[in-house]
Each structure stands twice: as structure tokens, then as C-alpha cells.
mmCIF file with all atom_site columns, C-alpha atoms in Angstrom:
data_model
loop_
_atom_site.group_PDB
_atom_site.id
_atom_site.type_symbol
_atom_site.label_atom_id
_atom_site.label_alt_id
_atom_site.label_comp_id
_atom_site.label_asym_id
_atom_site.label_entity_id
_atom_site.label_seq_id
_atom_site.pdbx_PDB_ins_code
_atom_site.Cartn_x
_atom_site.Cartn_y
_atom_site.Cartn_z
_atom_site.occupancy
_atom_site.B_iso_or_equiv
_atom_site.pdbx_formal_charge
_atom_site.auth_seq_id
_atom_site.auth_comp_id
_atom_site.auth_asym_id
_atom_site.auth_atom_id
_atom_site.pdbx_PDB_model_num
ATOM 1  C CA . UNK N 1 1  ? 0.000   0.000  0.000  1.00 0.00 ? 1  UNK N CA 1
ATOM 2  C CA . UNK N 1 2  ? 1.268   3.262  -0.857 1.00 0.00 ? 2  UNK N CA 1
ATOM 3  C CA . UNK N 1 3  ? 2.000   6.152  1.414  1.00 0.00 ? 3  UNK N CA 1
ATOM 4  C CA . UNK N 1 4  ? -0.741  8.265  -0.069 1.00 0.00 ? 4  UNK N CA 1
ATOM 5  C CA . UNK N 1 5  ? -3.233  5.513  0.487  1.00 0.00 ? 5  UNK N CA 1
ATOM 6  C CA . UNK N 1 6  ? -2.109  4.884  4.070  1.00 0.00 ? 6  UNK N CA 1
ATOM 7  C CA . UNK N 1 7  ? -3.124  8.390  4.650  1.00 0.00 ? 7  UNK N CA 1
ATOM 8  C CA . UNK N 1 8  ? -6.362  8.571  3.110  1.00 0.00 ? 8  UNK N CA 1
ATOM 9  C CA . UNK N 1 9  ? -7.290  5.494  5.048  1.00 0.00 ? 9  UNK N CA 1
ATOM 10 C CA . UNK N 1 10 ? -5.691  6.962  8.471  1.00 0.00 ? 10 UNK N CA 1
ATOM 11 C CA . UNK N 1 11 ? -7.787  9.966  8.065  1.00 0.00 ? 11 UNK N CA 1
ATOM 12 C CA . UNK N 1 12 ? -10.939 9.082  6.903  1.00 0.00 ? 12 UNK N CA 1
ATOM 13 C CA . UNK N 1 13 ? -10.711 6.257  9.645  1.00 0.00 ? 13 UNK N CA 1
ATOM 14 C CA . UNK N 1 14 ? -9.621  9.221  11.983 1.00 0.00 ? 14 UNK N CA 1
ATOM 15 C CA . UNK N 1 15 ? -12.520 11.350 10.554 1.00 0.00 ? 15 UNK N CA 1
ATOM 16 C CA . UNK N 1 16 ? -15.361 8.421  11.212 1.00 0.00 ? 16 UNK N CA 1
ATOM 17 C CA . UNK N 1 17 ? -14.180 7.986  14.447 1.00 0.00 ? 17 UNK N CA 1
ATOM 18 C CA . UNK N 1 18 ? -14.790 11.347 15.749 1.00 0.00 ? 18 UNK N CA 1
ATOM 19 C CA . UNK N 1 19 ? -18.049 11.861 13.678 1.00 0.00 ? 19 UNK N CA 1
ATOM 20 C CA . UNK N 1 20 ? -19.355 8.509  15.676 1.00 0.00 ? 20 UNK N CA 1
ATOM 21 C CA . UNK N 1 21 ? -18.409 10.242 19.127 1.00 0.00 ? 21 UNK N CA 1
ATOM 22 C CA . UNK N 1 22 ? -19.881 13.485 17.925 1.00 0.00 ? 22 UNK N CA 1
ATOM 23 C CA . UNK N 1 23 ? -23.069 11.935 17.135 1.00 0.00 ? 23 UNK N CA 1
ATOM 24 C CA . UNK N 1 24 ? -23.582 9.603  20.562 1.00 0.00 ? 24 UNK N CA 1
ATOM 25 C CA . UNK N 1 25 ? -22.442 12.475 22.852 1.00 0.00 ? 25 UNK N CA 1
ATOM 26 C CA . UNK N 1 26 ? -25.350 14.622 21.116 1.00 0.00 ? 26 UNK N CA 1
ATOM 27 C CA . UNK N 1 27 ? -27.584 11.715 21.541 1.00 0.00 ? 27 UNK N CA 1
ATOM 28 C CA . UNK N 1 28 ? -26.651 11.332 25.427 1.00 0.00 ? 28 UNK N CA 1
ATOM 29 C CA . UNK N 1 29 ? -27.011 15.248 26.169 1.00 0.00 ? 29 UNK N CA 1
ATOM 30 C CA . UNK N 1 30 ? -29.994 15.434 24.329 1.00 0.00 ? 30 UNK N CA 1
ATOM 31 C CA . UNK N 1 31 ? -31.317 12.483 26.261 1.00 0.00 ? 31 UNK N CA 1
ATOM 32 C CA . UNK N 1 32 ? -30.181 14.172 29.424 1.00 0.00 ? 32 UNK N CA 1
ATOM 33 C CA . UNK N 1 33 ? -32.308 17.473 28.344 1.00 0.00 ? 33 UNK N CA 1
ATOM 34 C CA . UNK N 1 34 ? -34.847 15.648 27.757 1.00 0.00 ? 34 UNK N CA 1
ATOM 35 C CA . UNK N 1 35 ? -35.380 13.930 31.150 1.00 0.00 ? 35 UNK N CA 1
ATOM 36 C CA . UNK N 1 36 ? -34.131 16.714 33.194 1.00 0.00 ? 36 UNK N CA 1
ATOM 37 C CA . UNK N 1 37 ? -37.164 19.157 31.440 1.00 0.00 ? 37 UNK N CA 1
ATOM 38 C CA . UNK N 1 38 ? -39.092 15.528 32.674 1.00 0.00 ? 38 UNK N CA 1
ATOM 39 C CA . UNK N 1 39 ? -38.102 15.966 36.370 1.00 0.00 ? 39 UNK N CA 1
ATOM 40 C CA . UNK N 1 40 ? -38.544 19.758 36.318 1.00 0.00 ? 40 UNK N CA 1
ATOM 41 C CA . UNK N 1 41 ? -42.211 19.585 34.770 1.00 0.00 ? 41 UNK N CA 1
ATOM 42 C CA . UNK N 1 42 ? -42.892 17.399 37.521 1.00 0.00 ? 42 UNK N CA 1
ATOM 43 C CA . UNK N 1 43 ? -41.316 20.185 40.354 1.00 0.00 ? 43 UNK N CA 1
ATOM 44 C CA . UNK N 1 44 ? -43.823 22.447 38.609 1.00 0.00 ? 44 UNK N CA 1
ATOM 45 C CA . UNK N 1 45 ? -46.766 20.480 38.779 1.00 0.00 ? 45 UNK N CA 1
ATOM 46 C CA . UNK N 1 46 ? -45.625 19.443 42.461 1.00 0.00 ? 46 UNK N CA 1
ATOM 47 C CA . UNK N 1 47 ? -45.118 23.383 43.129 1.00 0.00 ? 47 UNK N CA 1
ATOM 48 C CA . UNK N 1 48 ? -48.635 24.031 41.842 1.00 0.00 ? 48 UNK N CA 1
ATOM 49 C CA . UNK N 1 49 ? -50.654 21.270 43.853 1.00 0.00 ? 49 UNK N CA 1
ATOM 50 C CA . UNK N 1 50 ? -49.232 22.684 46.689 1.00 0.00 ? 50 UNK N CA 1
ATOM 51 C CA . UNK N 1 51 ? -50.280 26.122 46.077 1.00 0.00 ? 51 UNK N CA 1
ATOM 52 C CA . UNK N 1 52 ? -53.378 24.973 45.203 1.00 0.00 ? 52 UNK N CA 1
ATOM 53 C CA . UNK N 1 53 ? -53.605 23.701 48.599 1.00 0.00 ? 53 UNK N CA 1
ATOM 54 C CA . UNK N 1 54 ? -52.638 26.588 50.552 1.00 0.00 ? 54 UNK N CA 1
ATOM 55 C CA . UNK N 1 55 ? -55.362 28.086 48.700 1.00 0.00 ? 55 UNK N CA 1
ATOM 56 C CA . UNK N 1 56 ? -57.896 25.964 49.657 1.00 0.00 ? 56 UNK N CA 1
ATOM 57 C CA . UNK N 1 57 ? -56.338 25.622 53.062 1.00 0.00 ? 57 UNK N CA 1
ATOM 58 C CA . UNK N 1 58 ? -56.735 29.443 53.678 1.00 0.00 ? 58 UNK N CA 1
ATOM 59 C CA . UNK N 1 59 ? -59.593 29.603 52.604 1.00 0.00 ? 59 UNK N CA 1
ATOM 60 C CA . UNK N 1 60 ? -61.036 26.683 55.299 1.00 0.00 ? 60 UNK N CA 1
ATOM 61 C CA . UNK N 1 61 ? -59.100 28.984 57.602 1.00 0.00 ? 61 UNK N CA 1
ATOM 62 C CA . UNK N 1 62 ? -60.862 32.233 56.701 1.00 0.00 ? 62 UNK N CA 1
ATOM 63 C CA . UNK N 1 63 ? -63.962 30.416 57.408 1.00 0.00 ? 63 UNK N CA 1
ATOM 64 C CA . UNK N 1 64 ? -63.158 29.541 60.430 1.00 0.00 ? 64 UNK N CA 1
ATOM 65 C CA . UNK N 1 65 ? -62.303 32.098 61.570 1.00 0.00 ? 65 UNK N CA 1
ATOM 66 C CA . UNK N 1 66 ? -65.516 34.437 60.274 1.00 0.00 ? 66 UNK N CA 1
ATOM 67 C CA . UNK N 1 67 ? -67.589 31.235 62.630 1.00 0.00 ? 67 UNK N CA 1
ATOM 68 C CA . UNK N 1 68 ? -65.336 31.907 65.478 1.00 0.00 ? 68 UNK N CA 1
ATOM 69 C CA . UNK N 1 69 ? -65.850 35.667 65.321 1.00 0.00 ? 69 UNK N CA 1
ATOM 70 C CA . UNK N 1 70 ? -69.299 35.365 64.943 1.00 0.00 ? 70 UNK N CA 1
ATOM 71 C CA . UNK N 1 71 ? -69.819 32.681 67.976 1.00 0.00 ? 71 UNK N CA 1
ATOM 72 C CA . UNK N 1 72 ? -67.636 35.092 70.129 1.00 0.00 ? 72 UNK N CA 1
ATOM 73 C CA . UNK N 1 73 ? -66.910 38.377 71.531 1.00 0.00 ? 73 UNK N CA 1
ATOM 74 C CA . UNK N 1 74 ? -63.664 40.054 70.759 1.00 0.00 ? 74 UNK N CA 1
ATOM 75 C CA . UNK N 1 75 ? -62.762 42.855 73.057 1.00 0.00 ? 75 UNK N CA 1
ATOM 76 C CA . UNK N 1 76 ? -59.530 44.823 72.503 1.00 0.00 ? 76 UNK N CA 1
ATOM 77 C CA . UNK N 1 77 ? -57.522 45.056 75.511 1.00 0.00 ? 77 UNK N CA 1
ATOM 78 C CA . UNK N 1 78 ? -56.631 48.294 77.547 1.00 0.00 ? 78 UNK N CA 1
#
């Protein structure tokens, strides 16, 4: 084999190589991105629930205390 052709083959081989690697580390970050906006969706959705629920929580706590205000006498103190 000539010299020329030991090149060609070296660097195309060289060439492949790298363009293999290039392609699978994409494919594992983008993978990555992909579950991480996964996991963060679900913090948002978690987040929300629990908003929602200190809504309705104050809101069973406002009641409350309208009943309690209504049952008793509040006097301010001197």
C-alpha cells in the first residue's frame, strides 16, 4: 500500500471515528435534556398542587375564623 493511500485510510478512519463520538455524545445530552425538562415539569406540577392547597387551606381557615368571630366576643384590651 502506498503512502498516499495509508493516509487517506488513516484519516478518513480518523474522521469516522470522531463523527461517531460526535453523534452519541449529542444523543446522550440530548437524552439528558430531555429527562431533566421531565423531572422539572414534575417540580412544577408538584409546586402548583401545593399552592393549590394553601389556597384551599386558607380559605377553610378564613372560614373559620368568620364562625369563630361570629360565635364570640372580641374585646380589645386596655
Amino acid at each position: 500500500m502506498s503512502t498516499k493511500a495509508k493516509m487517506t485510510l488513516g484519516i478518513t478512519s480518523l474522521i469516522t471515528v470522531a463523527t461517531v463520538y460526535g453523534v452519541h455524545y449529542q444523543q446522550m445530552s440530548e437524552k439528558e435534556a430531555m429527562r431533566l425538562g421531565i423531572v422539572k415539569d414534575e417540580e412544577r406540577v408538584a409546586k402548583k398542587k401545593r399552592q393549590d392547597d394553601n389556597v384551599l387551606e386558607l380559605a377553610v381557615q378564613q372560614e373559620l375564623q368568620r364562625k369563630m368571630l361570629e360565635e364570640q366576643t372580641v374585646r380589645k384590651q386596655e
